[in-house]
mmCIF file of C-alpha atoms in Angstrom:
data_model
loop_
_atom_site.group_PDB
_atom_site.id
_atom_site.type_symbol
_atom_site.label_atom_id
_atom_site.label_comp_id
_atom_site.label_asym_id
_atom_site.label_seq_id
_atom_site.Cartn_x
_atom_site.Cartn_y
_atom_site.Cartn_z
ATOM 1 C CA ASP A 226 3.302 9.706 16.363
ATOM 2 C CA ALA A 227 2.521 13.503 16.117
ATOM 3 C CA GLY A 228 -1.148 12.121 14.924
ATOM 4 C CA VAL A 229 -3.646 14.534 12.589
ATOM 5 C CA THR A 230 -2.531 17.892 13.221
ATOM 6 C CA GLN A 231 -4.244 20.460 11.811
ATOM 7 C CA SER A 232 -3.999 24.699 11.298
ATOM 8 C CA PRO A 233 -4.545 27.571 12.429
ATOM 9 C CA THR A 234 -6.730 26.506 15.935
ATOM 10 C CA HIS A 235 -8.705 29.393 15.312
ATOM 11 C CA LEU A 236 -10.095 31.080 12.573
ATOM 12 C CA ILE A 237 -12.671 34.139 12.803
ATOM 13 C CA LYS A 238 -13.504 35.462 9.084
ATOM 14 C CA THR A 239 -16.222 37.490 7.449
ATOM 15 C CA ARG A 240 -18.855 37.322 5.604
ATOM 16 C CA GLY A 241 -18.256 37.006 1.161
ATOM 17 C CA GLN A 242 -14.185 36.168 2.708
ATOM 18 C CA GLN A 243 -12.538 32.401 1.134
ATOM 19 C CA VAL A 244 -11.004 30.752 4.226
ATOM 20 C CA THR A 245 -8.365 27.851 3.581
ATOM 21 C CA LEU A 246 -7.980 24.838 5.967
ATOM 22 C CA ARG A 247 -5.018 23.053 6.353
ATOM 23 C CA CYS A 248 -4.360 18.913 8.058
ATOM 24 C CA SER A 249 -0.966 17.235 8.045
ATOM 25 C CA PRO A 250 -2.723 12.962 8.285
ATOM 26 C CA LYS A 251 -0.659 10.682 10.845
ATOM 27 C CA SER A 252 1.775 8.655 9.875
ATOM 28 C CA GLY A 253 1.359 6.155 7.090
ATOM 29 C CA HIS A 254 -2.192 6.482 6.508
ATOM 30 C CA ASP A 255 -2.943 8.496 2.760
ATOM 31 C CA THR A 256 -7.290 8.693 2.723
ATOM 32 C CA VAL A 257 -8.432 12.476 4.069
ATOM 33 C CA SER A 258 -11.323 12.913 4.916
ATOM 34 C CA TRP A 259 -13.303 16.500 5.962
ATOM 35 C CA TYR A 260 -15.967 17.189 8.039
ATOM 36 C CA GLN A 261 -18.293 20.261 9.165
ATOM 37 C CA GLN A 262 -19.436 20.512 12.802
ATOM 38 C CA ALA A 263 -21.864 22.688 14.094
ATOM 39 C CA LEU A 264 -23.086 23.977 17.460
ATOM 40 C CA GLY A 265 -24.470 20.742 20.107
ATOM 41 C CA GLN A 266 -24.237 18.711 16.503
ATOM 42 C CA GLY A 267 -22.572 15.708 15.200
ATOM 43 C CA PRO A 268 -19.867 16.140 12.321
ATOM 44 C CA GLN A 269 -20.929 15.676 9.194
ATOM 45 C CA PHE A 270 -19.089 14.677 5.982
ATOM 46 C CA ILE A 271 -17.715 17.398 3.756
ATOM 47 C CA PHE A 272 -15.624 14.723 1.692
ATOM 48 C CA GLN A 273 -12.904 12.100 1.132
ATOM 49 C CA TYR A 274 -9.307 12.604 -0.401
ATOM 50 C CA TYR A 275 -7.406 9.292 -1.496
ATOM 51 C CA GLU A 276 -4.272 9.445 -3.906
ATOM 52 C CA GLU A 277 -5.343 13.250 -4.258
ATOM 53 C CA GLU A 278 -8.647 12.750 -5.939
ATOM 54 C CA GLU A 279 -12.031 13.445 -4.260
ATOM 55 C CA ARG A 280 -13.296 9.664 -4.027
ATOM 56 C CA GLN A 281 -16.406 10.334 -1.689
ATOM 57 C CA ARG A 282 -18.852 13.887 -1.547
ATOM 58 C CA GLY A 283 -21.476 14.748 0.900
ATOM 59 C CA ASN A 284 -23.334 17.436 0.841
ATOM 60 C CA PHE A 285 -21.881 20.175 1.213
ATOM 61 C CA PRO A 286 -22.623 23.046 -1.688
ATOM 62 C CA ASP A 287 -19.349 23.286 -4.519
ATOM 63 C CA ARG A 288 -18.449 26.165 -1.859
ATOM 64 C CA PHE A 289 -16.364 24.121 -0.383
ATOM 65 C CA SER A 290 -13.209 22.194 -2.183
ATOM 66 C CA GLY A 291 -10.098 20.332 -1.500
ATOM 67 C CA HIS A 292 -6.940 19.144 -2.658
ATOM 68 C CA GLN A 293 -4.387 16.365 -1.300
ATOM 69 C CA PHE A 294 -0.721 16.863 -1.639
ATOM 70 C CA PRO A 295 1.453 14.776 -2.544
ATOM 71 C CA ASN A 296 2.684 13.930 0.636
ATOM 72 C CA TYR A 297 -1.560 13.430 1.692
ATOM 73 C CA SER A 298 -1.845 16.274 3.584
ATOM 74 C CA SER A 299 -4.784 18.428 2.793
ATOM 75 C CA GLU A 300 -6.539 21.934 1.762
ATOM 76 C CA LEU A 301 -9.888 22.419 2.810
ATOM 77 C CA ASN A 302 -11.343 25.598 0.809
ATOM 78 C CA VAL A 303 -14.326 27.841 0.997
ATOM 79 C CA ASN A 304 -14.807 30.093 -0.526
ATOM 80 C CA ALA A 305 -17.659 33.522 -0.346
ATOM 81 C CA LEU A 306 -18.455 32.531 3.828
ATOM 82 C CA LEU A 307 -21.780 32.312 4.822
ATOM 83 C CA LEU A 308 -22.672 33.136 8.517
ATOM 84 C CA GLY A 309 -23.938 29.293 8.502
ATOM 85 C CA ASP A 310 -21.191 27.864 7.381
ATOM 86 C CA SER A 311 -19.536 29.034 11.684
ATOM 87 C CA ALA A 312 -18.146 25.322 13.155
ATOM 88 C CA LEU A 313 -16.113 23.538 14.042
ATOM 89 C CA TYR A 314 -13.783 22.093 10.144
ATOM 90 C CA LEU A 315 -12.624 17.645 11.711
ATOM 91 C CA CYS A 316 -10.037 16.618 9.867
ATOM 92 C CA ALA A 317 -9.883 13.018 9.577
ATOM 93 C CA SER A 318 -7.078 10.330 8.087
ATOM 94 C CA SER A 319 -7.779 7.013 8.249
ATOM 95 C CA PRO A 320 -5.350 3.945 6.114
ATOM 96 C CA GLU A 321 -6.725 3.079 3.216
ATOM 97 C CA ARG A 322 -5.692 -0.954 3.704
ATOM 98 C CA GLY A 323 -7.009 -2.415 6.554
ATOM 99 C CA HIS A 324 -9.326 -1.183 9.133
ATOM 100 C CA GLN A 325 -10.823 2.065 7.226
ATOM 101 C CA GLU A 326 -13.567 2.248 8.742
ATOM 102 C CA THR A 327 -10.904 2.900 11.844
ATOM 103 C CA GLN A 328 -10.301 6.840 11.361
ATOM 104 C CA TYR A 329 -7.900 9.300 13.336
ATOM 105 C CA PHE A 330 -9.669 13.098 14.390
ATOM 106 C CA GLY A 331 -7.321 15.622 14.349
ATOM 107 C CA PRO A 332 -8.108 18.450 16.830
ATOM 108 C CA GLY A 333 -10.147 20.955 14.764
ATOM 109 C CA THR A 334 -10.345 23.641 13.240
ATOM 110 C CA ARG A 335 -12.345 26.810 15.308
ATOM 111 C CA LEU A 336 -13.942 28.586 11.907
ATOM 112 C CA LEU A 337 -16.507 32.647 13.346
ATOM 113 C CA VAL A 338 -18.093 33.787 10.346
ATOM 114 C CA LEU A 339 -18.893 37.413 11.134
ATOM 115 C CA ASP B 161 -29.609 9.489 7.584
ATOM 116 C CA ALA B 162 -27.985 8.289 11.180
ATOM 117 C CA LYS B 163 -28.985 4.801 11.428
ATOM 118 C CA THR B 164 -28.837 4.193 15.147
ATOM 119 C CA THR B 165 -31.208 5.013 18.060
ATOM 120 C CA GLN B 166 -29.585 6.484 21.826
ATOM 121 C CA PRO B 167 -30.685 8.214 24.320
ATOM 122 C CA PRO B 168 -29.384 12.147 24.235
ATOM 123 C CA SER B 169 -28.272 11.552 27.593
ATOM 124 C CA MET B 170 -26.455 9.092 30.796
ATOM 125 C CA ASP B 171 -25.263 9.686 33.931
ATOM 126 C CA CYS B 172 -22.611 7.631 36.106
ATOM 127 C CA ALA B 173 -21.145 7.441 39.090
ATOM 128 C CA GLU B 174 -17.382 7.128 38.745
ATOM 129 C CA GLY B 175 -15.554 3.943 39.725
ATOM 130 C CA ARG B 176 -19.034 2.184 38.056
ATOM 131 C CA ALA B 177 -19.602 1.752 34.799
ATOM 132 C CA ALA B 178 -21.189 2.891 32.462
ATOM 133 C CA ASN B 179 -23.142 0.841 29.634
ATOM 134 C CA LEU B 180 -24.163 3.155 26.482
ATOM 135 C CA PRO B 181 -26.893 1.841 24.688
ATOM 136 C CA CYS B 182 -27.237 1.607 20.465
ATOM 137 C CA ASN B 183 -30.550 0.811 18.197
ATOM 138 C CA HIS B 184 -30.629 0.144 14.694
ATOM 139 C CA SER B 185 -32.920 -2.551 14.002
ATOM 140 C CA THR B 186 -32.296 -1.700 10.139
ATOM 141 C CA ILE B 187 -28.828 -2.837 10.140
ATOM 142 C CA SER B 188 -28.014 -5.562 7.005
ATOM 143 C CA GLY B 189 -25.428 -8.578 6.960
ATOM 144 C CA ASN B 190 -22.847 -6.583 6.709
ATOM 145 C CA GLU B 191 -22.429 -3.947 8.392
ATOM 146 C CA TYR B 192 -20.121 -2.995 11.265
ATOM 147 C CA VAL B 193 -21.603 -1.632 14.600
ATOM 148 C CA TYR B 194 -18.898 1.741 14.925
ATOM 149 C CA TRP B 195 -18.919 3.623 18.276
ATOM 150 C CA TYR B 196 -16.549 6.601 18.350
ATOM 151 C CA ARG B 197 -16.980 9.178 21.384
ATOM 152 C CA GLN B 198 -15.416 12.793 21.537
ATOM 153 C CA ILE B 199 -14.677 14.854 24.297
ATOM 154 C CA HIS B 200 -15.241 18.298 24.579
ATOM 155 C CA SER B 201 -13.848 20.617 22.281
ATOM 156 C CA GLN B 202 -11.153 17.671 20.953
ATOM 157 C CA GLY B 203 -11.656 15.536 17.523
ATOM 158 C CA PRO B 204 -13.756 11.725 17.826
ATOM 159 C CA GLN B 205 -11.857 8.950 18.969
ATOM 160 C CA TYR B 206 -12.318 5.565 18.368
ATOM 161 C CA ILE B 207 -12.760 3.583 20.405
ATOM 162 C CA ILE B 208 -14.275 0.522 19.515
ATOM 163 C CA HIS B 209 -16.717 -2.012 16.399
ATOM 164 C CA GLY B 210 -17.636 -5.534 16.049
ATOM 165 C CA LEU B 211 -20.281 -7.615 13.530
ATOM 166 C CA LYS B 212 -21.821 -9.827 15.157
ATOM 167 C CA ASN B 213 -19.291 -11.017 17.623
ATOM 168 C CA ASN B 214 -18.292 -9.257 21.211
ATOM 169 C CA GLU B 215 -15.417 -6.955 21.603
ATOM 170 C CA THR B 216 -12.399 -6.141 23.730
ATOM 171 C CA ASN B 217 -9.866 -3.608 23.803
ATOM 172 C CA GLU B 218 -7.919 -1.913 26.321
ATOM 173 C CA MET B 219 -10.814 0.967 26.160
ATOM 174 C CA ALA B 220 -14.382 -0.864 26.870
ATOM 175 C CA SER B 221 -15.739 -3.854 25.966
ATOM 176 C CA LEU B 222 -19.370 -4.061 22.915
ATOM 177 C CA ILE B 223 -21.837 -6.426 23.472
ATOM 178 C CA ILE B 224 -24.067 -7.224 20.404
ATOM 179 C CA THR B 225 -27.350 -8.788 20.605
ATOM 180 C CA GLU B 226 -27.748 -12.718 18.822
ATOM 181 C CA ASP B 227 -30.328 -11.014 16.076
ATOM 182 C CA ARG B 228 -27.864 -7.967 16.009
ATOM 183 C CA LYS B 229 -30.681 -5.237 15.675
ATOM 184 C CA SER B 230 -29.166 -3.736 18.964
ATOM 185 C CA SER B 231 -26.370 -3.150 21.133
ATOM 186 C CA THR B 232 -24.092 -1.846 24.170
ATOM 187 C CA LEU B 233 -20.636 -0.006 24.763
ATOM 188 C CA ILE B 234 -19.696 -0.690 28.221
ATOM 189 C CA LEU B 235 -16.877 0.982 30.042
ATOM 190 C CA PRO B 236 -15.960 -1.586 32.921
ATOM 191 C CA HIS B 237 -14.638 1.482 35.657
ATOM 192 C CA ALA B 238 -16.008 5.095 33.932
ATOM 193 C CA THR B 239 -12.775 7.967 35.613
ATOM 194 C CA LEU B 240 -14.166 11.378 35.062
ATOM 195 C CA ARG B 241 -12.344 11.292 32.146
ATOM 196 C CA ASP B 242 -14.690 9.707 30.417
ATOM 197 C CA THR B 243 -17.596 12.555 30.605
ATOM 198 C CA ALA B 244 -18.443 13.306 26.599
ATOM 199 C CA VAL B 245 -20.422 12.114 23.650
ATOM 200 C CA TYR B 246 -20.494 8.989 22.610
ATOM 201 C CA TYR B 247 -21.709 8.202 19.011
ATOM 202 C CA CYS B 248 -23.227 4.226 17.593
ATOM 203 C CA ILE B 249 -22.397 4.261 14.113
ATOM 204 C CA VAL B 250 -24.044 1.943 11.507
ATOM 205 C CA MET B 251 -22.019 1.172 8.030
ATOM 206 C CA PRO B 252 -20.414 -1.212 5.548
ATOM 207 C CA GLY B 253 -16.876 -2.638 5.762
ATOM 208 C CA GLY B 254 -15.018 -1.217 4.444
ATOM 209 C CA TYR B 255 -16.824 1.738 4.089
ATOM 210 C CA ASN B 256 -14.763 5.373 4.329
ATOM 211 C CA LYS B 257 -17.681 7.618 5.643
ATOM 212 C CA LEU B 258 -19.001 7.832 9.572
ATOM 213 C CA ILE B 259 -22.324 8.894 9.356
ATOM 214 C CA PHE B 260 -22.783 10.259 12.715
ATOM 215 C CA GLY B 261 -26.023 10.783 14.548
ATOM 216 C CA ALA B 262 -26.486 13.042 17.395
ATOM 217 C CA GLY B 263 -24.956 10.292 20.075
ATOM 218 C CA THR B 264 -24.804 10.333 24.747
ATOM 219 C CA ARG B 265 -23.964 12.663 26.478
ATOM 220 C CA LEU B 266 -21.777 10.629 29.393
ATOM 221 C CA ALA B 267 -21.058 12.570 32.344
ATOM 222 C CA VAL B 268 -19.391 10.340 35.360
ATOM 223 C CA HIS B 269 -19.699 11.983 38.500
ATOM 224 C CA PRO B 270 -18.156 11.774 41.326
#
């Protein structure tokens, strides 16, 4: 079992650009959540996808959008990048049934905006 | 906002038990206590959770007070690899959005 995988591992962008991050959930999981973790802080919930729909959303602007594919993998898109978007972006997967709160996290994508 | 209070940092000697406290005085009857940890440069890792009974698994034990207003995560024999930030999270069962606070930075030293 490969667990949750994310790509790329690191990324450098400039202000105003757009970025797409990718996540493959753990085998058997159909729910994907995205988190943003700024340096020295705890992760902050961005949104969650289930059945290809956004089910919950945290306090993030519309510049942050996502998508879930039929194979449950997911993408996080951020438009019009700001310096403050520099962070570690974490993807977590969980089963719809059972212990939903037991989320399994990937290693993250570290984004640097210059 | 996080509904828990944790000390910002703690130290523990290798081989000794690490006892990490968490205060959650406003916890509701349907809310569970969850613990995750994050080793440097990795994603958070689930450790354990409980409602009102004490729980134990291969990683740790969770002791919840009778009034459920506080809990303690116990790592019985800490190793250097247990050095991490430990997060205590309170949320309802079936609720799938983790709200992380600042956590406790545990340093295990030789």
